Amino acid sequence: MVTGTARMTALEEELSRLAGAVPDPELPILTLEELGVLRGVHVLAPGRVRVELTPTYTGCPAVEAMSSDIERVLHDHGMAEVSVVTVLSPAWSTDDISTEGRRKLAEFGIAPPRHQGTGGGPVPVSLAIRCPHCGSTDTELLSRFSSTACKALRRCTACREPFDHFKEL
């Protein structure tokens, strides 16, 4: 994890690892690190730490649960004062989801978001959504919203299985 231009201390790296291992409350198959929402961990004084968290979208209801879980984990690790602050800039993007996070989404039956190319890498030419069950790109949109606002409900026309697609942001 990068926390600006300053180099992280060993304690900050350890606390970042602990906070990053917290499961996402809406997608518990992913950790906050894999989801890419953990932006920084800063030790301010002995026993006092500030954690920077970027929500997947403004008003995300999971931020409160994420914050509480991070506070609990770091309190359990001996941090007396833990403050979790919301950082809105730079905004979170689905490109922030790690390769491992994308693999886990597909394994769980959720089509991962397509890369948008905000990181300077190549942008995929295909706009097709790949079925996580059979791999076909012959899919159709059933609903723009699914179990959470960040997912859409789709169906594969090849295997006929419905699946969630994590929408690109």
Short mmCIF file of C-alpha atoms in Angstrom, two decimals:
data_model
loop_
_atom_site.label_atom_id
_atom_site.label_comp_id
_atom_site.label_asym_id
_atom_site.label_seq_id
_atom_site.Cartn_x
_atom_site.Cartn_y
_atom_site.Cartn_z
CA MET A 1 0.00 0.00 0.00
CA VAL A 2 1.25 3.46 -0.86
CA THR A 3 0.43 6.27 1.56
CA GLY A 4 1.60 9.29 -0.34
CA THR A 5 5.25 10.08 -0.78
CA ALA A 6 6.39 9.16 2.75
CA ARG A 7 7.75 5.67 3.34
CA MET A 8 5.68 3.50 5.66
CA THR A 9 7.15 2.37 8.96
CA ALA A 10 7.18 -1.32 9.88
CA LEU A 11 4.29 -0.70 12.27
CA GLU A 12 2.27 1.09 9.58
CA GLU A 13 2.92 -1.80 7.18
CA GLU A 14 1.71 -4.28 9.81
CA LEU A 15 -1.40 -2.22 10.63
CA SER A 16 -2.09 -1.78 6.93
CA ARG A 17 -1.88 -5.54 6.43
CA LEU A 18 -4.34 -6.08 9.32
CA ALA A 19 -6.79 -3.41 8.13
CA GLY A 20 -6.46 -4.60 4.54
CA ALA A 21 -7.38 -8.16 5.57
CA VAL A 22 -10.80 -7.03 6.85
CA PRO A 23 -13.52 -8.56 4.64
CA ASP A 24 -15.83 -6.27 2.70
CA PRO A 25 -19.25 -6.36 4.44
CA GLU A 26 -21.18 -6.62 1.15
CA LEU A 27 -18.76 -8.98 -0.64
CA PRO A 28 -17.05 -10.94 2.15
CA ILE A 29 -15.11 -12.96 -0.42
CA LEU A 30 -12.97 -9.82 -0.91
CA THR A 31 -10.75 -8.04 1.58
CA LEU A 32 -10.63 -4.26 1.74
CA GLU A 33 -7.13 -4.42 0.24
CA GLU A 34 -8.36 -6.53 -2.71
CA LEU A 35 -11.30 -4.19 -3.21
CA GLY A 36 -8.84 -1.27 -3.28
CA VAL A 37 -10.66 0.96 -0.77
CA LEU A 38 -7.90 1.11 1.87
CA ARG A 39 -5.86 4.21 0.97
CA GLY A 40 -3.51 4.73 3.89
CA VAL A 41 -2.56 3.89 7.46
CA HIS A 42 -0.66 6.50 9.47
CA VAL A 43 0.65 6.12 13.00
CA LEU A 44 0.23 9.59 14.53
CA ALA A 45 1.61 8.81 17.99
CA PRO A 46 2.13 5.72 20.15
CA GLY A 47 -1.21 3.87 20.22
CA ARG A 48 -2.84 6.39 17.87
CA VAL A 49 -3.53 5.63 14.20
CA ARG A 50 -5.47 7.18 11.32
CA VAL A 51 -6.80 4.98 8.52
CA GLU A 52 -7.86 6.45 5.18
CA LEU A 53 -10.70 4.70 3.39
CA THR A 54 -12.24 5.56 0.01
CA PRO A 55 -15.81 4.30 -0.50
CA THR A 56 -16.75 2.61 -3.75
CA TYR A 57 -19.28 5.40 -4.23
CA THR A 58 -20.42 8.46 -2.27
CA GLY A 59 -23.01 7.42 0.28
CA CYS A 60 -21.95 3.77 0.27
CA PRO A 61 -23.76 2.22 3.27
CA ALA A 62 -20.93 -0.27 3.85
CA VAL A 63 -18.43 2.43 4.94
CA GLU A 64 -19.77 2.43 8.49
CA ALA A 65 -19.36 -1.34 8.80
CA MET A 66 -15.90 -1.20 7.20
CA SER A 67 -14.84 1.52 9.64
CA SER A 68 -16.13 -0.40 12.66
CA ASP A 69 -14.39 -3.60 11.54
CA ILE A 70 -11.09 -1.77 10.97
CA GLU A 71 -11.36 -0.08 14.39
CA ARG A 72 -12.04 -3.43 16.09
CA VAL A 73 -9.10 -5.18 14.39
CA LEU A 74 -6.64 -2.39 15.20
CA HIS A 75 -7.94 -2.01 18.80
CA ASP A 76 -7.39 -5.77 19.20
CA HIS A 77 -3.83 -5.19 17.99
CA GLY A 78 -3.17 -2.66 20.75
CA MET A 79 -4.05 0.63 19.11
CA ALA A 80 -5.88 2.67 21.77
CA GLU A 81 -7.14 5.36 19.39
CA VAL A 82 -8.19 4.49 15.84
CA SER A 83 -9.80 7.03 13.56
CA VAL A 84 -11.06 6.00 10.15
CA VAL A 85 -11.48 8.92 7.79
CA THR A 86 -13.18 8.96 4.41
CA VAL A 87 -11.02 10.16 1.54
CA LEU A 88 -12.92 11.06 -1.63
CA SER A 89 -10.02 12.12 -3.84
CA PRO A 90 -8.79 10.38 -5.81
CA ALA A 91 -12.14 8.67 -6.29
CA TRP A 92 -12.32 4.90 -6.13
CA SER A 93 -12.52 3.11 -9.46
CA THR A 94 -13.20 -0.52 -10.30
CA ASP A 95 -9.67 -0.48 -11.72
CA ASP A 96 -8.58 -0.39 -8.05
CA ILE A 97 -9.77 -3.98 -7.55
CA SER A 98 -6.71 -6.21 -7.45
CA THR A 99 -6.07 -9.10 -9.81
CA GLU A 100 -6.69 -11.47 -6.90
CA GLY A 101 -9.95 -9.67 -6.12
CA ARG A 102 -11.09 -10.07 -9.72
CA ARG A 103 -10.20 -13.75 -9.64
CA LYS A 104 -12.20 -14.23 -6.43
CA LEU A 105 -15.24 -12.42 -7.87
CA ALA A 106 -15.28 -14.69 -10.93
CA GLU A 107 -14.73 -17.79 -8.79
CA PHE A 108 -17.68 -16.74 -6.63
CA GLY A 109 -19.90 -16.36 -9.71
CA ILE A 110 -19.77 -12.57 -10.08
CA ALA A 111 -18.49 -11.21 -13.37
CA PRO A 112 -15.66 -8.83 -12.45
CA PRO A 113 -15.67 -5.30 -13.84
CA ARG A 114 -13.83 -4.66 -17.07
CA HIS A 115 -10.68 -2.55 -16.81
CA GLN A 116 -11.39 1.07 -17.73
CA GLY A 117 -7.78 1.95 -18.40
CA THR A 118 -7.47 4.71 -15.79
CA GLY A 119 -4.15 3.29 -14.68
CA GLY A 120 -2.43 3.95 -17.99
CA GLY A 121 -2.59 0.33 -19.17
CA PRO A 122 -4.27 -1.01 -22.28
CA VAL A 123 -8.04 -0.60 -22.51
CA PRO A 124 -9.90 -3.72 -23.67
CA VAL A 125 -11.59 -3.45 -27.05
CA SER A 126 -14.50 -5.74 -26.13
CA LEU A 127 -17.49 -4.36 -24.26
CA ALA A 128 -18.87 -7.86 -23.68
CA ILE A 129 -19.51 -9.17 -20.19
CA ARG A 130 -18.14 -12.70 -19.76
CA CYS A 131 -20.32 -15.26 -17.96
CA PRO A 132 -18.47 -16.44 -14.81
CA HIS A 133 -20.10 -19.89 -15.15
CA CYS A 134 -19.30 -20.92 -18.74
CA GLY A 135 -17.13 -18.07 -20.09
CA SER A 136 -19.50 -17.07 -22.90
CA THR A 137 -19.71 -13.40 -23.82
CA ASP A 138 -23.27 -13.91 -25.08
CA THR A 139 -25.00 -12.31 -22.08
CA GLU A 140 -27.96 -10.01 -21.55
CA LEU A 141 -28.86 -7.39 -18.98
CA LEU A 142 -31.85 -8.31 -16.79
CA SER A 143 -31.66 -5.40 -14.34
CA ARG A 144 -29.29 -2.45 -13.90
CA PHE A 145 -29.34 -3.17 -10.15
CA SER A 146 -28.83 -6.41 -8.28
CA SER A 147 -28.24 -7.25 -4.61
CA THR A 148 -26.20 -4.04 -4.20
CA ALA A 149 -26.13 -0.79 -6.18
CA CYS A 150 -22.67 -1.59 -7.54
CA LYS A 151 -23.82 -4.79 -9.27
CA ALA A 152 -26.14 -5.46 -12.23
CA LEU A 153 -28.09 -8.66 -12.84
CA ARG A 154 -27.31 -10.43 -16.10
CA ARG A 155 -28.06 -13.79 -17.70
CA CYS A 156 -25.93 -15.87 -19.99
CA THR A 157 -27.83 -16.80 -23.13
CA ALA A 158 -25.50 -19.77 -23.68
CA CYS A 159 -25.83 -21.59 -20.33
CA ARG A 160 -28.97 -19.66 -19.22
CA GLU A 161 -27.53 -19.02 -15.75
CA PRO A 162 -28.15 -15.65 -14.10
CA PHE A 163 -25.19 -13.86 -12.54
CA ASP A 164 -24.18 -10.57 -10.96
CA HIS A 165 -21.83 -8.24 -12.81
CA PHE A 166 -19.77 -5.80 -10.75
CA LYS A 167 -20.39 -2.56 -12.68
CA GLU A 168 -17.48 -0.48 -13.88
CA LEU A 169 -16.91 2.91 -12.28
#
